[in-house]
Tab-separated table of C-alpha atoms in Angstrom:
chain	number	residue	atom	x	y	z
P	1	MET	CA	-29.591	28.187	-22.529
P	2	ASP	CA	-26.170	27.812	-24.110
P	3	THR	CA	-23.237	27.435	-21.780
P	4	ILE	CA	-19.596	26.748	-22.487
P	5	GLY	CA	-17.598	23.674	-21.511
P	6	ILE	CA	-13.842	23.980	-21.062
P	7	GLY	CA	-10.980	21.636	-20.273
P	8	VAL	CA	-9.755	22.200	-16.722
P	9	ARG	CA	-6.570	20.786	-15.199
P	10	VAL	CA	-7.318	19.167	-11.851
P	11	TRP	CA	-4.695	19.619	-9.153
P	12	ARG	CA	-6.652	18.042	-6.320
P	13	TYR	CA	-10.054	16.516	-5.658
P	14	LEU	CA	-11.538	17.540	-2.327
P	15	LYS	CA	-14.592	15.308	-2.694
P	16	GLY	CA	-16.293	13.166	-5.293
P	17	LYS	CA	-13.386	11.750	-7.260
P	18	ASP	CA	-15.313	8.475	-7.321
P	19	VAL	CA	-18.055	10.013	-9.512
P	20	VAL	CA	-15.589	11.149	-12.181
P	21	THR	CA	-15.714	8.437	-14.818
P	22	GLN	CA	-12.719	7.314	-16.834
P	23	GLU	CA	-14.517	8.651	-19.923
P	24	SER	CA	-14.548	12.123	-18.343
P	25	LEU	CA	-10.765	12.290	-17.963
P	26	MET	CA	-8.520	13.839	-20.606
P	27	ASP	CA	-4.802	14.443	-21.028
P	28	GLY	CA	-3.730	11.318	-19.152
P	29	GLY	CA	-6.250	11.876	-16.350
P	30	ASN	CA	-5.137	15.401	-15.435
P	31	LYS	CA	-8.022	17.280	-17.067
P	32	VAL	CA	-11.807	17.164	-17.106
P	33	VAL	CA	-14.360	19.109	-19.116
P	34	ILE	CA	-16.502	21.385	-16.986
P	35	GLY	CA	-19.620	22.929	-18.471
P	36	GLY	CA	-21.865	25.695	-17.229
P	37	PHE	CA	-19.630	28.664	-17.878
P	38	GLY	CA	-21.835	31.533	-18.973
P	39	ASP	CA	-24.843	30.274	-16.978
P	40	PRO	CA	-26.637	33.421	-15.733
P	41	LEU	CA	-27.780	31.526	-12.610
P	42	ILE	CA	-24.177	31.128	-11.432
P	43	CYS	CA	-22.755	34.488	-10.350
P	44	ASP	CA	-18.980	34.018	-10.529
P	45	ASN	CA	-18.287	31.719	-13.456
P	46	GLN	CA	-15.658	33.623	-15.401
P	47	VAL	CA	-12.157	32.167	-15.718
P	48	SER	CA	-9.070	32.864	-17.777
P	49	THR	CA	-6.236	30.604	-18.822
P	50	GLY	CA	-3.917	30.152	-15.850
P	51	ASP	CA	-6.539	30.881	-13.166
P	52	THR	CA	-6.595	28.549	-10.173
P	53	ARG	CA	-9.999	28.135	-8.532
P	54	ILE	CA	-12.069	25.762	-6.454
P	55	PHE	CA	-14.813	24.326	-8.672
P	56	PHE	CA	-18.076	22.933	-7.266
P	57	VAL	CA	-19.425	20.495	-9.850
P	58	ASN	CA	-21.730	17.534	-10.409
P	59	PRO	CA	-21.835	15.045	-13.281
P	60	ALA	CA	-23.910	16.388	-16.170
P	61	PRO	CA	-27.572	15.437	-15.692
P	62	ARG	CA	-29.061	12.878	-18.081
P	63	TYR	CA	-31.225	15.467	-19.840
P	64	LEU	CA	-27.998	17.037	-21.209
P	65	TRP	CA	-26.836	13.701	-22.680
P	66	PRO	CA	-25.484	12.728	-25.141
P	67	ALA	CA	-23.890	16.093	-25.954
P	68	HIS	CA	-22.526	16.588	-22.410
P	69	LYS	CA	-22.487	12.997	-21.122
P	70	ASN	CA	-18.858	12.989	-19.959
P	71	GLU	CA	-18.796	16.546	-18.645
P	72	LEU	CA	-18.995	17.886	-15.133
P	73	MET	CA	-21.283	20.875	-14.646
P	74	LEU	CA	-20.793	23.883	-12.400
P	75	ASN	CA	-23.351	23.988	-9.626
P	76	SER	CA	-22.061	27.050	-7.791
P	77	SER	CA	-19.844	30.081	-8.177
P	78	LEU	CA	-16.115	29.524	-8.454
P	79	MET	CA	-14.079	30.171	-5.316
P	80	ARG	CA	-10.672	31.801	-5.195
P	81	ILE	CA	-7.970	29.680	-3.613
P	82	THR	CA	-6.863	31.087	-0.290
P	83	LEU	CA	-5.826	29.258	2.856
P	84	ARG	CA	-9.058	30.324	4.526
P	85	ASN	CA	-11.231	29.126	1.620
P	86	LEU	CA	-9.409	25.783	1.452
P	87	GLU	CA	-9.887	25.290	5.206
P	88	GLU	CA	-13.584	26.156	4.974
P	89	VAL	CA	-14.180	23.758	2.079
P	90	GLU	CA	-12.193	20.958	3.739
P	91	HIS	CA	-14.171	21.409	6.970
P	92	CYS	CA	-17.455	21.233	5.060
P	93	VAL	CA	-16.334	18.096	3.215
P	94	GLU	CA	-15.362	16.527	6.542
P	95	GLY	CA	-18.678	17.569	8.109
P	96	ARG	CA	-17.066	20.017	10.550
P	97	PHE	CA	-19.072	23.153	9.809
P	98	GLY	CA	-18.001	26.390	11.455
P	99	THR	CA	-14.835	25.013	13.043
P	100	SER	CA	-12.121	26.931	11.244
P	101	LYS	CA	-9.482	28.886	13.155
P	102	HIS	CA	-11.085	32.045	11.824
P	103	GLY	CA	-14.206	31.664	13.943
P	104	HIS	CA	-16.657	30.865	11.138
């Protein structure tokens, strides 16, 4: 399966900044390469220049090395940035599932 890796500007890490290696950072530490775009197993993985999304990623698995060693790989659909989505993701990261103001 061929997928595409693209350079993505990171505005904020919600979790896992500690697993992003120095070798993965580009453009003075503001960008990372994320692979997995075009993966048919991930429903919403289409982006355009200028889009702002929440990305759920993991370091590239060893079986994709050396070609993708310093890349992060999508592991889920992209999420649009809304206040509600940010709250939901932050609550999950903090271990507070289902505690948003929106009753979910």
